mmCIF file of C-alpha atoms in Angstrom:
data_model
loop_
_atom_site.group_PDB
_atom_site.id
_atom_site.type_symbol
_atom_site.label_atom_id
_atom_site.label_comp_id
_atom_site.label_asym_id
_atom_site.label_seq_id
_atom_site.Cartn_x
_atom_site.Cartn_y
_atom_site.Cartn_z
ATOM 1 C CA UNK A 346 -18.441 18.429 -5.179
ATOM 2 C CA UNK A 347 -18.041 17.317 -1.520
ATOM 3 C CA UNK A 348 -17.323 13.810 -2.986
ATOM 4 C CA UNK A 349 -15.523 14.450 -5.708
ATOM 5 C CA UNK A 350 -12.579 16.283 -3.560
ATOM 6 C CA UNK A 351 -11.343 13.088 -1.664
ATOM 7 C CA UNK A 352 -11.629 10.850 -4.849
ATOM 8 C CA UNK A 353 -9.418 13.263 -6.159
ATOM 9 C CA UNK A 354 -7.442 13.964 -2.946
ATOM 10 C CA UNK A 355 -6.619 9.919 -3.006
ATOM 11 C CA UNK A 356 -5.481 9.709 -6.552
ATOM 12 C CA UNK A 357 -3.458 12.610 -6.334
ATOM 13 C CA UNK A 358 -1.585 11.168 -2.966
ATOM 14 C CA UNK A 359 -1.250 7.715 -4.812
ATOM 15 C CA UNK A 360 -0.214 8.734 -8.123
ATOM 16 C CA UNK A 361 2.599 10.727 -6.126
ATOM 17 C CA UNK A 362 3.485 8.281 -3.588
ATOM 18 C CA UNK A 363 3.946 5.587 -6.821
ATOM 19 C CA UNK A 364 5.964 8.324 -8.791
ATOM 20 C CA UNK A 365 8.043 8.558 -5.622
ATOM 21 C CA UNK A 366 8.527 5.200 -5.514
ATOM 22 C CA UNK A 367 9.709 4.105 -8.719
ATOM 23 C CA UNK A 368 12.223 7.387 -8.090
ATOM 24 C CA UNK A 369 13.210 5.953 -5.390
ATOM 25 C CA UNK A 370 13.426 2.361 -7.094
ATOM 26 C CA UNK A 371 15.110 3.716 -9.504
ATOM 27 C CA UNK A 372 18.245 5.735 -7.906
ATOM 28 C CA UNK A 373 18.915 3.179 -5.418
ATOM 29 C CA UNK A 374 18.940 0.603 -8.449
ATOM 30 C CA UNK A 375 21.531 2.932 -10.456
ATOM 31 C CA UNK A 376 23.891 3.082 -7.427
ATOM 32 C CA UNK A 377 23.778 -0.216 -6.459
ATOM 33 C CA UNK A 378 24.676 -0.996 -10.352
ATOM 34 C CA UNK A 379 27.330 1.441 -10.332
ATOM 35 C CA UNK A 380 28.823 0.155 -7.118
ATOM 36 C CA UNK A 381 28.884 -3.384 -8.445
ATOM 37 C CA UNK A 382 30.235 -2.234 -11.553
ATOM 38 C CA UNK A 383 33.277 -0.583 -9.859
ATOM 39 C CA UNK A 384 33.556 -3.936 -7.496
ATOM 40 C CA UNK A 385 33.706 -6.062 -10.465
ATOM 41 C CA UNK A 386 36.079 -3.256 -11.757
ATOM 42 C CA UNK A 387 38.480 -3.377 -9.240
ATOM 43 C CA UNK A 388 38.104 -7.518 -8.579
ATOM 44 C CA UNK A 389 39.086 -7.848 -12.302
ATOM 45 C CA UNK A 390 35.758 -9.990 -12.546
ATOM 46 C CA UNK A 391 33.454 -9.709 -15.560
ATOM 47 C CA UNK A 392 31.416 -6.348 -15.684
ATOM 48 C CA UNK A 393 28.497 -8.394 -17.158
ATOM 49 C CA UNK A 394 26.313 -6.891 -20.427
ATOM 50 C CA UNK A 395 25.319 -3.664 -21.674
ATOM 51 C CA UNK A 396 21.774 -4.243 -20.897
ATOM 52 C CA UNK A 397 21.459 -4.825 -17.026
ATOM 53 C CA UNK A 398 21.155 -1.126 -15.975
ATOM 54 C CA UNK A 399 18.310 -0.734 -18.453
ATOM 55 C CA UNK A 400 16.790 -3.915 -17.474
ATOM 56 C CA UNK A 401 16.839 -3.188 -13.999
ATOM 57 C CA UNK A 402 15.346 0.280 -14.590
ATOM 58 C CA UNK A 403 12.934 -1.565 -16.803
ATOM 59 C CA UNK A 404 11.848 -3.961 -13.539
ATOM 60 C CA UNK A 405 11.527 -1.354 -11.114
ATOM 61 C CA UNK A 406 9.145 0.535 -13.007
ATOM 62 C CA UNK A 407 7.288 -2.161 -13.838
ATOM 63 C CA UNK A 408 7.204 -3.495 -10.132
ATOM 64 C CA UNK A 409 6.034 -0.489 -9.117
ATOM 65 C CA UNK A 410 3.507 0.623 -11.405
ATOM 66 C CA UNK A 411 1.867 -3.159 -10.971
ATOM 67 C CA UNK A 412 1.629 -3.265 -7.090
ATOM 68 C CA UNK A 413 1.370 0.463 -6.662
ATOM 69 C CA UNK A 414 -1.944 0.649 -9.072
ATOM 70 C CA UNK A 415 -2.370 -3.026 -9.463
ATOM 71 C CA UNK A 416 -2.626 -4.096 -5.746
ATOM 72 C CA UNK A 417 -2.041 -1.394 -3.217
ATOM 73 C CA UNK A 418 -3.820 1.470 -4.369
ATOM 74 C CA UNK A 419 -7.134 -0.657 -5.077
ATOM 75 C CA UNK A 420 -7.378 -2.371 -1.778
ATOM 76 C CA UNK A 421 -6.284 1.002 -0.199
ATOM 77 C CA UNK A 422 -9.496 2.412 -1.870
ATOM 78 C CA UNK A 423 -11.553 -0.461 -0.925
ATOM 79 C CA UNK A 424 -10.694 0.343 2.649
ATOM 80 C CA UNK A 425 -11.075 4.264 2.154
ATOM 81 C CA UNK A 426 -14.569 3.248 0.557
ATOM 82 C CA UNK A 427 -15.481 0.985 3.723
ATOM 83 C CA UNK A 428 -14.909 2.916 6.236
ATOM 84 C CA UNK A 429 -16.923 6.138 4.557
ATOM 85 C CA UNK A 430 -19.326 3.876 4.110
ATOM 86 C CA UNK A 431 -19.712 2.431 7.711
ATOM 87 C CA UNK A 432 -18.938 5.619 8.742
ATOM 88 C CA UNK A 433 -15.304 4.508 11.167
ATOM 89 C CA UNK A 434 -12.119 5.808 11.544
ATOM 90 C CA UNK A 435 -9.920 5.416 8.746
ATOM 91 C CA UNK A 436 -7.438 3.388 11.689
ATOM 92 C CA UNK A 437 -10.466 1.032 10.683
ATOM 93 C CA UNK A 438 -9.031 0.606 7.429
ATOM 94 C CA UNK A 439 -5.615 -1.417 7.978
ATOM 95 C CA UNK A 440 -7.542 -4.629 8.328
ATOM 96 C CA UNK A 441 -9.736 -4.312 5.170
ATOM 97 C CA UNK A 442 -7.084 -2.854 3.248
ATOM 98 C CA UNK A 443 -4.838 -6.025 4.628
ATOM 99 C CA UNK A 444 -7.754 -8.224 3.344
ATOM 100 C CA UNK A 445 -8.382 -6.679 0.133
ATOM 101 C CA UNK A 446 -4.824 -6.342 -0.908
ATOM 102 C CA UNK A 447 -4.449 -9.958 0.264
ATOM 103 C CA UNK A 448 -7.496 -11.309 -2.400
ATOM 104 C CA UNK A 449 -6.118 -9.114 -5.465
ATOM 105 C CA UNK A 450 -2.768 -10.670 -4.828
ATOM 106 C CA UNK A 451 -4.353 -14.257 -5.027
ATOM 107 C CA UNK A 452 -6.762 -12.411 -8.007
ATOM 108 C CA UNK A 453 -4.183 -11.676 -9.883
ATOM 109 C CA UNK A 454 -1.341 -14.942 -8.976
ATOM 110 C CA UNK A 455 -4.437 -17.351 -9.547
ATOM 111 C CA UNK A 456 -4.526 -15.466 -13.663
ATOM 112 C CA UNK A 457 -1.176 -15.509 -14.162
ATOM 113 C CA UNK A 458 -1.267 -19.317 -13.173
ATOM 114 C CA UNK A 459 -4.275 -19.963 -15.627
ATOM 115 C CA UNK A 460 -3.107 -17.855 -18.415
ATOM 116 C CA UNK A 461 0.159 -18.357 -18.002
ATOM 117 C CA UNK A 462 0.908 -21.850 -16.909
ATOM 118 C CA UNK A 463 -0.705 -25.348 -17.002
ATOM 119 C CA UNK A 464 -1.235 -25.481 -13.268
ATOM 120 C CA UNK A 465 -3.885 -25.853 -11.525
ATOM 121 C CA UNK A 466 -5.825 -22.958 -9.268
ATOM 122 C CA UNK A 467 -3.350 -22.960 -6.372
ATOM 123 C CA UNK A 468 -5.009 -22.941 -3.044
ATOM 124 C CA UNK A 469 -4.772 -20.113 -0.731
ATOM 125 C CA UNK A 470 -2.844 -20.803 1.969
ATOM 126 C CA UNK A 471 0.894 -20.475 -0.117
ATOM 127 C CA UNK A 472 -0.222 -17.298 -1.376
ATOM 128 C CA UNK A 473 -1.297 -16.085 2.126
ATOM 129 C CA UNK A 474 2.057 -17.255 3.338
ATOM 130 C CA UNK A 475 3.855 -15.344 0.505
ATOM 131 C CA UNK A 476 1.765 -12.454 0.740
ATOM 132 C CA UNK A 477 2.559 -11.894 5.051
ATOM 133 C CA UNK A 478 6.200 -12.730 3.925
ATOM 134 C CA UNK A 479 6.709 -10.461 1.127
ATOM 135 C CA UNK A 480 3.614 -7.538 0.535
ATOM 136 C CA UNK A 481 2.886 -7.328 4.449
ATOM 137 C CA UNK A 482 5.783 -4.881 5.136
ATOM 138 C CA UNK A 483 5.780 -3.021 2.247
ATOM 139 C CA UNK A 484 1.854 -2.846 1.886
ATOM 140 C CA UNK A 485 2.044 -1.237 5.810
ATOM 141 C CA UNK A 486 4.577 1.159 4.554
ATOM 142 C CA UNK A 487 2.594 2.185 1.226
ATOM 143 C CA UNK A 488 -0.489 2.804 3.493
ATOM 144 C CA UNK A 489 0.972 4.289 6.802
ATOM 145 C CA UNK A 490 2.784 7.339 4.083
ATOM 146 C CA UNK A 491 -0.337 7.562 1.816
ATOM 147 C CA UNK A 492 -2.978 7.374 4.342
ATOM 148 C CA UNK A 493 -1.707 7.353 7.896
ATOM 149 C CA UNK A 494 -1.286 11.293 8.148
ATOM 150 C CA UNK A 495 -4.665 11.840 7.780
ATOM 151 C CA UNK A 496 -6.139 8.573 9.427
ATOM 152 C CA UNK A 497 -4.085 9.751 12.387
ATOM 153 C CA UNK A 498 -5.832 13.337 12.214
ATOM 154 C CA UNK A 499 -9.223 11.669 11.921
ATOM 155 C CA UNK A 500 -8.558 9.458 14.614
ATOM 156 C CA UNK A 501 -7.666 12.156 16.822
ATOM 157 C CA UNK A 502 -10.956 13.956 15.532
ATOM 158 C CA UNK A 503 -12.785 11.008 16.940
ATOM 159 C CA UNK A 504 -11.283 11.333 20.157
ATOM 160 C CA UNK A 505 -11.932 14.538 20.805
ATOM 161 C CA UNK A 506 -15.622 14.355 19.778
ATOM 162 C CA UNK A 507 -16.245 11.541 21.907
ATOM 163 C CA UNK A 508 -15.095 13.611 24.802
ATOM 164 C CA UNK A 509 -17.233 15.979 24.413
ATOM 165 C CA UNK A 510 -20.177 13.948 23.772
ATOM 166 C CA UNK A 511 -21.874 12.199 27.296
ATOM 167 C CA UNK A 512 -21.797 9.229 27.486
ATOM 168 C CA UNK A 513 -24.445 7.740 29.384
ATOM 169 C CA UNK A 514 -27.740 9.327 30.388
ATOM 170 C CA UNK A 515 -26.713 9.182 33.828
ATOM 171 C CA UNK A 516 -24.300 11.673 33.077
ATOM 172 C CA UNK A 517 -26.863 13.672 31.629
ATOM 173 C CA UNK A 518 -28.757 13.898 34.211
ATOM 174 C CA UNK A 519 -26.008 14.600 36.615
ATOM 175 C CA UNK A 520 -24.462 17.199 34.555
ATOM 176 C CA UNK A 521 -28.170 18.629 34.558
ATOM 177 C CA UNK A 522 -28.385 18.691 38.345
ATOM 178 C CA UNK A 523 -25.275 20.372 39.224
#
């Protein structure tokens, strides 16, 4: 039972955090449609189809769902895993889940390219560059509000028990003299 409460405590904060993001995605995309419907209105330029708010909606939800479940949440768990298993902070995390989230991006652009295309493999190095350009920010955001509250709480966990712990026998020994 003791492990089966975070597994669950981690699906339940990501399944939110996604469903709050494709809310999100999906308001802001309705008003900015809206607001360049009444520009084009009001410019007497051409309103454009039926289809583009739909579409949009469409795209967002889709964009979500795929690097929510697809990308962040894995490498997210990957770094939860890591750390419970090496037994760090979850602060110990950010790198691994920067790694991890870095190789299912180039997982999943290298299968798009060979299902998809008749490219070759692309090496890693445009990928990394895309990746720090365009999934860095948001990938820092998607773990600091899923995971930071509580890596900052076990963080602060760590400090205190460190404090209380001696650190060197010296100070044992002092501490048992006095």
């Amino acid at each position: 039972m003791n492990a089966v409460i975070p597994v669950i405590s981690f699906l339940a904060r990501h399944f939110l955090f996604v469903g709050f993001a494709m809310f999100t995605g999906c308001v802001l995309w309705v008003v900015v449609y809206f607001l360049l419907l009444a520009i084009a209105v009001v410019g007497d330029l051409g309103v454009g189809g039926p289809l583009a708010l739909p579409a949009g909606l469409i795209a967002v939800i889709a964009a979500c769902l795929f690097l929510g479940w697809g990308v962040f949440a894995p490498a997210s768990g990957i770094g939860a895993i890591f750390c419970r298993l090496l037994n760090l902070p979850r602060l110990a995390a950010i790198p691994i889940v920067t790694v991890a989230a870095f190789l299912l991006t180039y997982a999943v652009y290298s299968g798009y390219i060979e299902l998809v295309t008749t490219h070759s493999r692309p090496s890693a190095w445009p990928v990394l560059m895309n990746f720090a350009i365009y999934l860095s920010v948001p990938l820092g955001v998607y773990w600091w509000l899923t995971e930071g509250p509580g890596a900052l709480f076990d963080s602060f966990r760590w400090w205190i028990r460190s404090r209380r712990l001696p650190k060197t026998t010296r100070e044992l020994s002092e501490s048992q003299n006095a």
